[in-house]
């Protein structure tokens, strides 16, 4: 459940071999919507470009 709170459903699904619907259910139950995930990726890409 801790992974469900920290990872997006698609990553959790691929990592653990779960169906995407199950992974989405787990992330919702863990209270994670992962709205901040895309923002974090954008920050990482911007940081790489500036280096």
mmCIF file of N, CA and C in Angstrom:
data_model
loop_
_atom_site.group_PDB
_atom_site.id
_atom_site.type_symbol
_atom_site.label_atom_id
_atom_site.label_comp_id
_atom_site.label_asym_id
_atom_site.label_seq_id
_atom_site.Cartn_x
_atom_site.Cartn_y
_atom_site.Cartn_z
ATOM 1 N N UNK A 1 0.829 -1.183 0.000
ATOM 2 C CA UNK A 1 0.000 0.000 0.000
ATOM 3 C C UNK A 1 0.874 1.247 0.000
ATOM 4 N N UNK A 2 2.032 1.169 0.622
ATOM 5 C CA UNK A 2 2.935 2.319 0.627
ATOM 6 C C UNK A 2 3.378 2.670 -0.788
ATOM 7 N N UNK A 3 3.701 1.667 -1.588
ATOM 8 C CA UNK A 3 4.056 1.920 -2.990
ATOM 9 C C UNK A 3 2.903 2.568 -3.732
ATOM 10 N N UNK A 4 1.691 2.154 -3.428
ATOM 11 C CA UNK A 4 0.509 2.716 -4.083
ATOM 12 C C UNK A 4 0.373 4.199 -3.817
ATOM 13 N N UNK A 5 0.818 4.629 -2.663
ATOM 14 C CA UNK A 5 0.737 6.047 -2.314
ATOM 15 C C UNK A 5 1.849 6.848 -2.984
ATOM 16 N N UNK A 6 2.941 6.179 -3.354
ATOM 17 C CA UNK A 6 4.103 6.884 -3.881
ATOM 18 C C UNK A 6 4.265 6.806 -5.392
ATOM 19 N N UNK A 7 3.673 5.808 -6.027
ATOM 20 C CA UNK A 7 3.859 5.607 -7.459
ATOM 21 C C UNK A 7 2.567 5.812 -8.223
ATOM 22 N N UNK A 8 2.672 6.255 -9.462
ATOM 23 C CA UNK A 8 1.469 6.321 -10.310
ATOM 24 C C UNK A 8 0.972 4.901 -10.603
ATOM 25 N N UNK A 9 -0.302 4.774 -10.879
ATOM 26 C CA UNK A 9 -0.910 3.462 -11.098
ATOM 27 C C UNK A 9 -0.231 2.693 -12.227
ATOM 28 N N UNK A 10 0.123 3.367 -13.295
ATOM 29 C CA UNK A 10 0.733 2.666 -14.426
ATOM 30 C C UNK A 10 2.091 2.078 -14.044
ATOM 31 N N UNK A 11 2.858 2.781 -13.259
ATOM 32 C CA UNK A 11 4.162 2.263 -12.811
ATOM 33 C C UNK A 11 3.945 1.092 -11.864
ATOM 34 N N UNK A 12 3.025 1.238 -10.949
ATOM 35 C CA UNK A 12 2.708 0.166 -10.001
ATOM 36 C C UNK A 12 2.249 -1.081 -10.752
ATOM 37 N N UNK A 13 1.416 -0.900 -11.753
ATOM 38 C CA UNK A 13 0.908 -2.004 -12.554
ATOM 39 C C UNK A 13 2.037 -2.759 -13.236
ATOM 40 N N UNK A 14 2.929 -2.029 -13.876
ATOM 41 C CA UNK A 14 4.035 -2.675 -14.589
ATOM 42 C C UNK A 14 5.043 -3.299 -13.633
ATOM 43 N N UNK A 15 5.310 -2.631 -12.556
ATOM 44 C CA UNK A 15 6.292 -3.113 -11.584
ATOM 45 C C UNK A 15 5.855 -4.423 -10.928
ATOM 46 N N UNK A 16 4.583 -4.484 -10.555
ATOM 47 C CA UNK A 16 4.088 -5.653 -9.829
ATOM 48 C C UNK A 16 3.313 -6.644 -10.699
ATOM 49 N N UNK A 17 3.112 -6.306 -11.973
ATOM 50 C CA UNK A 17 2.374 -7.195 -12.867
ATOM 51 C C UNK A 17 0.880 -7.219 -12.590
ATOM 52 N N UNK A 18 0.370 -6.101 -12.082
ATOM 53 C CA UNK A 18 -1.058 -5.988 -11.777
ATOM 54 C C UNK A 18 -1.811 -5.457 -12.989
ATOM 55 N N UNK A 19 -3.088 -5.748 -13.055
ATOM 56 C CA UNK A 19 -3.942 -5.117 -14.062
ATOM 57 C C UNK A 19 -4.058 -3.642 -13.688
ATOM 58 N N UNK A 20 -4.115 -2.781 -14.688
ATOM 59 C CA UNK A 20 -4.144 -1.335 -14.440
ATOM 60 C C UNK A 20 -5.332 -0.930 -13.565
ATOM 61 N N UNK A 21 -6.462 -1.600 -13.727
ATOM 62 C CA UNK A 21 -7.633 -1.265 -12.896
ATOM 63 C C UNK A 21 -7.366 -1.532 -11.422
ATOM 64 N N UNK A 22 -6.682 -2.633 -11.134
ATOM 65 C CA UNK A 22 -6.346 -2.965 -9.742
ATOM 66 C C UNK A 22 -5.369 -1.929 -9.182
ATOM 67 N N UNK A 23 -4.365 -1.576 -9.990
ATOM 68 C CA UNK A 23 -3.378 -0.591 -9.546
ATOM 69 C C UNK A 23 -4.036 0.761 -9.286
ATOM 70 N N UNK A 24 -4.967 1.162 -10.137
ATOM 71 C CA UNK A 24 -5.684 2.424 -9.927
ATOM 72 C C UNK A 24 -6.505 2.378 -8.648
ATOM 73 N N UNK A 25 -7.139 1.258 -8.406
ATOM 74 C CA UNK A 25 -7.936 1.100 -7.178
ATOM 75 C C UNK A 25 -7.035 1.244 -5.957
ATOM 76 N N UNK A 26 -5.886 0.589 -5.987
ATOM 77 C CA UNK A 26 -4.957 0.664 -4.860
ATOM 78 C C UNK A 26 -4.466 2.090 -4.634
ATOM 79 N N UNK A 27 -4.140 2.814 -5.712
ATOM 80 C CA UNK A 27 -3.649 4.182 -5.530
ATOM 81 C C UNK A 27 -4.738 5.083 -4.948
ATOM 82 N N UNK A 28 -5.976 4.868 -5.365
ATOM 83 C CA UNK A 28 -7.082 5.656 -4.801
ATOM 84 C C UNK A 28 -7.291 5.322 -3.331
ATOM 85 N N UNK A 29 -7.212 4.030 -2.998
ATOM 86 C CA UNK A 29 -7.380 3.623 -1.598
ATOM 87 C C UNK A 29 -6.253 4.163 -0.720
ATOM 88 N N UNK A 30 -5.088 4.317 -1.309
ATOM 89 C CA UNK A 30 -3.946 4.850 -0.563
ATOM 90 C C UNK A 30 -4.019 6.370 -0.446
ATOM 91 N N UNK A 31 -5.001 6.974 -1.136
ATOM 92 C CA UNK A 31 -5.185 8.414 -1.052
ATOM 93 C C UNK A 31 -4.308 9.202 -2.000
ATOM 94 N N UNK A 32 -3.791 8.539 -3.015
ATOM 95 C CA UNK A 32 -2.901 9.211 -3.957
ATOM 96 C C UNK A 32 -3.595 9.416 -5.296
ATOM 97 N N UNK A 33 -3.644 10.655 -5.727
ATOM 98 C CA UNK A 33 -4.183 10.941 -7.059
ATOM 99 C C UNK A 33 -3.056 11.169 -8.044
ATOM 100 N N UNK A 34 -1.853 11.350 -7.533
ATOM 101 C CA UNK A 34 -0.633 11.546 -8.315
ATOM 102 C C UNK A 34 -0.713 12.760 -9.239
ATOM 103 N N UNK A 35 -1.466 13.740 -8.855
ATOM 104 C CA UNK A 35 -1.522 14.969 -9.639
ATOM 105 C C UNK A 35 -0.165 15.657 -9.654
ATOM 106 N N UNK A 36 0.612 15.453 -8.605
ATOM 107 C CA UNK A 36 1.921 16.085 -8.532
ATOM 108 C C UNK A 36 2.983 15.335 -9.331
ATOM 109 N N UNK A 37 2.676 14.134 -9.803
ATOM 110 C CA UNK A 37 3.662 13.323 -10.522
ATOM 111 C C UNK A 37 4.084 13.992 -11.830
ATOM 112 N N UNK A 38 3.142 14.464 -12.604
ATOM 113 C CA UNK A 38 3.459 15.125 -13.869
ATOM 114 C C UNK A 38 4.280 16.388 -13.630
ATOM 115 N N UNK A 39 3.962 17.114 -12.593
ATOM 116 C CA UNK A 39 4.724 18.321 -12.269
ATOM 117 C C UNK A 39 6.166 17.976 -11.913
ATOM 118 N N UNK A 40 6.346 16.908 -11.178
ATOM 119 C CA UNK A 40 7.695 16.468 -10.821
ATOM 120 C C UNK A 40 8.488 16.064 -12.056
ATOM 121 N N UNK A 41 7.866 15.356 -12.971
ATOM 122 C CA UNK A 41 8.549 14.978 -14.218
ATOM 123 C C UNK A 41 8.950 16.214 -15.012
ATOM 124 N N UNK A 42 8.081 17.193 -15.060
ATOM 125 C CA UNK A 42 8.392 18.425 -15.779
ATOM 126 C C UNK A 42 9.593 19.132 -15.163
ATOM 127 N N UNK A 43 9.645 19.170 -13.855
ATOM 128 C CA UNK A 43 10.776 19.793 -13.175
ATOM 129 C C UNK A 43 12.079 19.053 -13.480
ATOM 130 N N UNK A 44 12.025 17.739 -13.490
ATOM 131 C CA UNK A 44 13.221 16.948 -13.791
ATOM 132 C C UNK A 44 13.716 17.213 -15.208
ATOM 133 N N UNK A 45 12.806 17.246 -16.172
ATOM 134 C CA UNK A 45 13.183 17.494 -17.565
ATOM 135 C C UNK A 45 13.774 18.881 -17.718
ATOM 136 N N UNK A 46 13.184 19.866 -17.061
ATOM 137 C CA UNK A 46 13.692 21.233 -17.138
ATOM 138 C C UNK A 46 15.086 21.324 -16.529
ATOM 139 N N UNK A 47 15.311 20.612 -15.448
ATOM 140 C CA UNK A 47 16.614 20.625 -14.781
ATOM 141 C C UNK A 47 17.675 19.981 -15.672
ATOM 142 N N UNK A 48 17.323 18.908 -16.364
ATOM 143 C CA UNK A 48 18.263 18.247 -17.266
ATOM 144 C C UNK A 48 18.645 19.160 -18.424
ATOM 145 N N UNK A 49 17.674 19.878 -18.974
ATOM 146 C CA UNK A 49 17.925 20.767 -20.111
ATOM 147 C C UNK A 49 18.833 21.922 -19.731
ATOM 148 N N UNK A 50 18.727 22.383 -18.504
ATOM 149 C CA UNK A 50 19.525 23.547 -18.077
ATOM 150 C C UNK A 50 20.957 23.157 -17.718
ATOM 151 N N UNK A 51 21.249 21.890 -17.634
ATOM 152 C CA UNK A 51 22.600 21.465 -17.239
ATOM 153 C C UNK A 51 23.542 21.453 -18.403
#
